[in-house]
mmCIF file with all atom_site columns, C-alpha atoms in Angstrom:
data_model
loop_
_atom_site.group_PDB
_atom_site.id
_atom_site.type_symbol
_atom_site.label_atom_id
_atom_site.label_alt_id
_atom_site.label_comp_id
_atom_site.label_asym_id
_atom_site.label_entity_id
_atom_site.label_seq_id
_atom_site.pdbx_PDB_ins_code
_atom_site.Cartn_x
_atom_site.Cartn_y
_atom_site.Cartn_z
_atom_site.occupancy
_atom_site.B_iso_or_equiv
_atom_site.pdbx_formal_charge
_atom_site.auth_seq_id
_atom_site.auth_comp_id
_atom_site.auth_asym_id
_atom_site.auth_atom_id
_atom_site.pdbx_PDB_model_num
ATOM 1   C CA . UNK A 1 1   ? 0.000  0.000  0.000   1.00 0.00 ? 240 UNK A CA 1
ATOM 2   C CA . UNK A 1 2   ? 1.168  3.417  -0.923  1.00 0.00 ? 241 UNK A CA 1
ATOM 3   C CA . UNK A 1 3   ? 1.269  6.142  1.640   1.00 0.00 ? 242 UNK A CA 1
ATOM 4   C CA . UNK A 1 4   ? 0.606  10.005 0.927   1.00 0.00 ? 243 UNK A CA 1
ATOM 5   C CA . UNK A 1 5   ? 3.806  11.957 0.434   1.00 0.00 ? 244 UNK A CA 1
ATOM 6   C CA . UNK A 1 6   ? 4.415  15.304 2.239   1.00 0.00 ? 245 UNK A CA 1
ATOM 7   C CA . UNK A 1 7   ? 6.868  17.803 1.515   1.00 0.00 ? 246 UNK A CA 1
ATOM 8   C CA . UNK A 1 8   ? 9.132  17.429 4.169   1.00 0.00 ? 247 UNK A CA 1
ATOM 9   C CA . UNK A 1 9   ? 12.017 15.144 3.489   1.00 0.00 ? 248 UNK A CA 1
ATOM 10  C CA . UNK A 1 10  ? 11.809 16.548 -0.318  1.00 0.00 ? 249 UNK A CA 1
ATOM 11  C CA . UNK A 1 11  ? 14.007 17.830 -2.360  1.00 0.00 ? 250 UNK A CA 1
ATOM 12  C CA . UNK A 1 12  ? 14.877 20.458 -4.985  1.00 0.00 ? 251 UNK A CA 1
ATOM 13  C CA . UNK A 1 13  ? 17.932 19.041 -6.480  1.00 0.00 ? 252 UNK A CA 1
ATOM 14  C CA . UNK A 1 14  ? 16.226 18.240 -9.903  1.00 0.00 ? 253 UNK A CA 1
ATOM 15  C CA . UNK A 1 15  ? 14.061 21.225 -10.240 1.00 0.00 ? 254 UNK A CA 1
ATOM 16  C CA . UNK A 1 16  ? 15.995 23.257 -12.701 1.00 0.00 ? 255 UNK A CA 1
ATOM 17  C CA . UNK A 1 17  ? 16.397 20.144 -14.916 1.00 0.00 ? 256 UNK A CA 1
ATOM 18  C CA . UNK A 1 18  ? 12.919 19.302 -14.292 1.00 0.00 ? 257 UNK A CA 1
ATOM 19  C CA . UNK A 1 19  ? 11.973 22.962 -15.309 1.00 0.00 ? 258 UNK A CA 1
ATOM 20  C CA . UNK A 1 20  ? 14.216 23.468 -17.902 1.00 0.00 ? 259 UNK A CA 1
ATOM 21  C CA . UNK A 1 21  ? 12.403 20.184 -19.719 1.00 0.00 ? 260 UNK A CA 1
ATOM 22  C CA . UNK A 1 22  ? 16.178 18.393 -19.122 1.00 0.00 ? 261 UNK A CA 1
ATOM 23  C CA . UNK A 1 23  ? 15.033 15.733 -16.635 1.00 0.00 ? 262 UNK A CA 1
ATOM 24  C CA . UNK A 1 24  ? 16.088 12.703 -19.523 1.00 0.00 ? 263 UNK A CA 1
ATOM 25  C CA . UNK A 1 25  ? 12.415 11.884 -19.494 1.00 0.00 ? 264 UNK A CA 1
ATOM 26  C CA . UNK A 1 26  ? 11.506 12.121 -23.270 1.00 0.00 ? 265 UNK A CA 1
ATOM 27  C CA . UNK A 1 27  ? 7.880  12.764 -23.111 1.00 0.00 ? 266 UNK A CA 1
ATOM 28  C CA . UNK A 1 28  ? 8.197  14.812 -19.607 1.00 0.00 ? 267 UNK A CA 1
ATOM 29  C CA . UNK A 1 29  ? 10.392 16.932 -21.412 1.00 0.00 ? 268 UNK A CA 1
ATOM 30  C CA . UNK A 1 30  ? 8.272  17.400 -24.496 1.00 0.00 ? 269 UNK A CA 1
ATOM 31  C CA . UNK A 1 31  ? 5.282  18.312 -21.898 1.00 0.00 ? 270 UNK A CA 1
ATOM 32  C CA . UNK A 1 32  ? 7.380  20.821 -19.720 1.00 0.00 ? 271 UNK A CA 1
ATOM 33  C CA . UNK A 1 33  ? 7.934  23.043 -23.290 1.00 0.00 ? 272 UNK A CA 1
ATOM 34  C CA . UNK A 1 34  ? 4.513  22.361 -24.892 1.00 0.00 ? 273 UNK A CA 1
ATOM 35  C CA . UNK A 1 35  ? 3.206  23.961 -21.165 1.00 0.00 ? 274 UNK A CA 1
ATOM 36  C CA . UNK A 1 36  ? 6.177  26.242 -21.230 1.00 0.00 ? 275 UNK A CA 1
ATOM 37  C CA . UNK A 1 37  ? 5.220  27.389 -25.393 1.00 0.00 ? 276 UNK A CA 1
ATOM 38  C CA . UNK A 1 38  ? 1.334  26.947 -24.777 1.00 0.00 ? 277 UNK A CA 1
ATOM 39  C CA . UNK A 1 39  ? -0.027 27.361 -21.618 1.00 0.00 ? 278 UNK A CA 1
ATOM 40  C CA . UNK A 1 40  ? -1.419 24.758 -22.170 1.00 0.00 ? 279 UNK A CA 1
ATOM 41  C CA . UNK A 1 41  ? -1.690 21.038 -21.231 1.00 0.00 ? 280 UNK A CA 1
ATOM 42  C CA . UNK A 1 42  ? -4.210 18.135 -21.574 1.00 0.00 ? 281 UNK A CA 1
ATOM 43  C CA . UNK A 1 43  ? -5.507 17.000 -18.239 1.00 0.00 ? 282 UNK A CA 1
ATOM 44  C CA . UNK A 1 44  ? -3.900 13.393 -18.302 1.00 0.00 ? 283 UNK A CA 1
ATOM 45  C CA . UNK A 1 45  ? -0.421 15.340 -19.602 1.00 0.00 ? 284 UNK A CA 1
ATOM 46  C CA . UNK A 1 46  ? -0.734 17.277 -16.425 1.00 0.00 ? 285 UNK A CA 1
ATOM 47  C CA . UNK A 1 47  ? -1.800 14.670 -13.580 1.00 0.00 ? 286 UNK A CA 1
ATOM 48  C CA . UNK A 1 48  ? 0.781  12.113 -14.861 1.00 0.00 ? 287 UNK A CA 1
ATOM 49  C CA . UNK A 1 49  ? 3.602  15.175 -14.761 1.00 0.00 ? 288 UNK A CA 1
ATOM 50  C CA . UNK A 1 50  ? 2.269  15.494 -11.036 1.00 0.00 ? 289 UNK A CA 1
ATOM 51  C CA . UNK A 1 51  ? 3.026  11.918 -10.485 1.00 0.00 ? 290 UNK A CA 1
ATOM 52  C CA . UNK A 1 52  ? 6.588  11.260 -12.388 1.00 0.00 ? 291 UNK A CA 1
ATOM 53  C CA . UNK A 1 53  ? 7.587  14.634 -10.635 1.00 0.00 ? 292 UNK A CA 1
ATOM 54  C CA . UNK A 1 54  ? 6.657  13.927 -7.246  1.00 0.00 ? 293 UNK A CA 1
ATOM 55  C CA . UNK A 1 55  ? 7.454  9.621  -7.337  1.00 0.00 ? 294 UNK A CA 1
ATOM 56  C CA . UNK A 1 56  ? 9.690  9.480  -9.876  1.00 0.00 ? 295 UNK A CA 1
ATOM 57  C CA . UNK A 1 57  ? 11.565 12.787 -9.763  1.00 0.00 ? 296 UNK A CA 1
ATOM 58  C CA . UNK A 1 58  ? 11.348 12.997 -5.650  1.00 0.00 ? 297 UNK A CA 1
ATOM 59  C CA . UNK A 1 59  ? 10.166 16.835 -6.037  1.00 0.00 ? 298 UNK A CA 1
ATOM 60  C CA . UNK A 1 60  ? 8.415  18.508 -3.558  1.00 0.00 ? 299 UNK A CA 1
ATOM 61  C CA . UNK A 1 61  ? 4.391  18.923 -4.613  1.00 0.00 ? 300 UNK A CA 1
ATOM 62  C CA . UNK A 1 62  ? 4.265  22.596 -3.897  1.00 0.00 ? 301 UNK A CA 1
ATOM 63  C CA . UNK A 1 63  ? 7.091  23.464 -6.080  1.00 0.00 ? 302 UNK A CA 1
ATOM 64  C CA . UNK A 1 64  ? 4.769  21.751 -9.227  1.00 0.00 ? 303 UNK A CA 1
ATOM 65  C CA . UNK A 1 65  ? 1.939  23.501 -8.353  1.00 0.00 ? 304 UNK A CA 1
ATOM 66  C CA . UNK A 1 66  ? 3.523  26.821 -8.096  1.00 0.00 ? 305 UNK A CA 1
ATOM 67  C CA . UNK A 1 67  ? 4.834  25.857 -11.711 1.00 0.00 ? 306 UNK A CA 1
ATOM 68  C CA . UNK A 1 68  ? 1.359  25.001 -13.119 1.00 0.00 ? 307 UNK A CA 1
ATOM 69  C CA . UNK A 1 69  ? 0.258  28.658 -11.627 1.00 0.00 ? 308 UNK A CA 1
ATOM 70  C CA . UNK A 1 70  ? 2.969  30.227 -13.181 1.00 0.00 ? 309 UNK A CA 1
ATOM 71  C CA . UNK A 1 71  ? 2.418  28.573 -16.493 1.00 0.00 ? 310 UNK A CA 1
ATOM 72  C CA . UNK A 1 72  ? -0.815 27.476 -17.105 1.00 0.00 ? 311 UNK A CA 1
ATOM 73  C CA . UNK A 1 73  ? -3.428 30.165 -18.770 1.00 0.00 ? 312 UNK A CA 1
ATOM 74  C CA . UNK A 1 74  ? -6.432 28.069 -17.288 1.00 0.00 ? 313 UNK A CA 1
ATOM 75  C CA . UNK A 1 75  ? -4.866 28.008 -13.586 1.00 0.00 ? 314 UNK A CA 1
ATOM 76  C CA . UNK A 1 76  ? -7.013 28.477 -10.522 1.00 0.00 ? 315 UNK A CA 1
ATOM 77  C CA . UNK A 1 77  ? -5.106 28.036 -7.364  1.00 0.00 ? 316 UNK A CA 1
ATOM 78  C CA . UNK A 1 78  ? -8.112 26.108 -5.463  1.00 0.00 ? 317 UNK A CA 1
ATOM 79  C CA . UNK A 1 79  ? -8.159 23.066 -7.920  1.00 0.00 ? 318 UNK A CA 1
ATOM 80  C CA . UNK A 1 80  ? -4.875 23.001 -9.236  1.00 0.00 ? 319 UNK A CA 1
ATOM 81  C CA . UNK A 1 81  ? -3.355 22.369 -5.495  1.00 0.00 ? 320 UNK A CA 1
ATOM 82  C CA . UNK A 1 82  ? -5.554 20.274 -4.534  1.00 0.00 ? 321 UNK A CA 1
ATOM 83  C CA . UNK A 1 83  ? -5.126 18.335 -7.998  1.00 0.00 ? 322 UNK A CA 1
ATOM 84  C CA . UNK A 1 84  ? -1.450 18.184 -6.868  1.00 0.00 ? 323 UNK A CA 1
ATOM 85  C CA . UNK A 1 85  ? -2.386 17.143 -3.216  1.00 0.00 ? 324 UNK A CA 1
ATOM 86  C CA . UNK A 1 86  ? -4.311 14.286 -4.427  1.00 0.00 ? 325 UNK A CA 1
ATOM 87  C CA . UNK A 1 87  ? -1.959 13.236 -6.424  1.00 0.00 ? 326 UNK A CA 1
ATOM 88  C CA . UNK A 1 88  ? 0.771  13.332 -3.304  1.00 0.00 ? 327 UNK A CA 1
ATOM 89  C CA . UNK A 1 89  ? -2.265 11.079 -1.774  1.00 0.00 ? 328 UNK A CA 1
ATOM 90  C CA . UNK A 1 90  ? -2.627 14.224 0.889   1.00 0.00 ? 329 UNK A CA 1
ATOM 91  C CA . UNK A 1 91  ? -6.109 15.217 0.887   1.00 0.00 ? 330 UNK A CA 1
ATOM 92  C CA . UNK A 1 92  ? -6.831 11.702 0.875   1.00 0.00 ? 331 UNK A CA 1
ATOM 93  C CA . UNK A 1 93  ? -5.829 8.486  2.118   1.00 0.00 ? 332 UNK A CA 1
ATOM 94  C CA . UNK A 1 94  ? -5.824 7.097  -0.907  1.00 0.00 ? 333 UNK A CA 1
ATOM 95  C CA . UNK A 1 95  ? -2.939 8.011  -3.821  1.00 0.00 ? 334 UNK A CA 1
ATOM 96  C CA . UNK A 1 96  ? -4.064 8.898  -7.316  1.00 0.00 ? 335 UNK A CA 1
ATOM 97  C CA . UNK A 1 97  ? -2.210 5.865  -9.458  1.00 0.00 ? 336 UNK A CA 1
ATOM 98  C CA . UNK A 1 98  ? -0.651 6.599  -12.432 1.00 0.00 ? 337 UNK A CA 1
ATOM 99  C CA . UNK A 1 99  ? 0.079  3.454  -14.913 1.00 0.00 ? 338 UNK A CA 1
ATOM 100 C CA . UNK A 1 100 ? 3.567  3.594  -16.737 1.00 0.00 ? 339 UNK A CA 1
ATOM 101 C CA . UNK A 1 101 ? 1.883  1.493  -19.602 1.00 0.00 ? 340 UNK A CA 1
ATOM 102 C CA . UNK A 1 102 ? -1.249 4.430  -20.101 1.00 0.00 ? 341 UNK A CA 1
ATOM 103 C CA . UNK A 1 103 ? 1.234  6.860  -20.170 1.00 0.00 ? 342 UNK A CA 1
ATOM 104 C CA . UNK A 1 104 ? 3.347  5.257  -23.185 1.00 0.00 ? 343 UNK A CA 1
ATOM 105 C CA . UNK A 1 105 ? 0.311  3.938  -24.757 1.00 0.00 ? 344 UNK A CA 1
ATOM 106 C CA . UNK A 1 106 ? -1.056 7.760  -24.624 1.00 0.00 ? 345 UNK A CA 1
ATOM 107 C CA . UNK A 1 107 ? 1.739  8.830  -25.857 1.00 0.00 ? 346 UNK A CA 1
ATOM 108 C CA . UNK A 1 108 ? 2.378  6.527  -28.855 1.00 0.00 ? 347 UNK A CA 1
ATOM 109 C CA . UNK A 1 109 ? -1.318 7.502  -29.966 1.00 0.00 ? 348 UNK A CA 1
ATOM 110 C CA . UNK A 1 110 ? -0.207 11.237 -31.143 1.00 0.00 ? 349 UNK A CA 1
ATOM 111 C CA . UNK A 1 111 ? 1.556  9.609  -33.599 1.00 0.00 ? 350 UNK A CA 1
#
């Protein structure tokens, strides 16, 4: 079982990389400049980017939620923490599961 992840033991070491779309991440790259170019970014894009950046990446939630209100033109600060919240399993006792397999298979179908 999964437990929520808070902020505290976090860590900022990969930010710049992550913001800078250089994380080594192929298609977390490609969505960091589509948001970056845009402002935009489709729903699933954005709550799978929550999950590789907090799991994957180890970054703290607050720091991609202050990104997505920087960078998104539809950003509202009520939902789009507590989108990022969920997805850190906060809010919640239950995480918000992202599948490796949707993500590639998601991915592959823009082609």
């Amino acid at each position: 079982m999964l437990t929520p992840v808070p902020d505290e033991g976090r860590h900022d070491d990969g930010l710049a990389a992550a913001l800078a779309g250089l994380t080594g991440i192929d298609f977390l790259d490609a969505w960091m400049r589509e948001l970056v170019a845009t402002g935009y970014l489709h729903n699933r894009a954005r709550m799978w980017m929550a999950a590789i950046r907090i799991f994957t990446l180890r970054l703290r939630w607050k720091a991609g939620a202050d990104l997505f209100m920087r960078d998104l033109h539809d950003g509202d600060p009520a939902p789009k923490t507590m989108s990022w919240r969920r997805v850190a399993g906060l809010p919640v006792d239950k995480l918000w599961i992202y599948l490796k397999i949707e993500i590639f298979y998601q991915k592959n179908q823009k082609k």
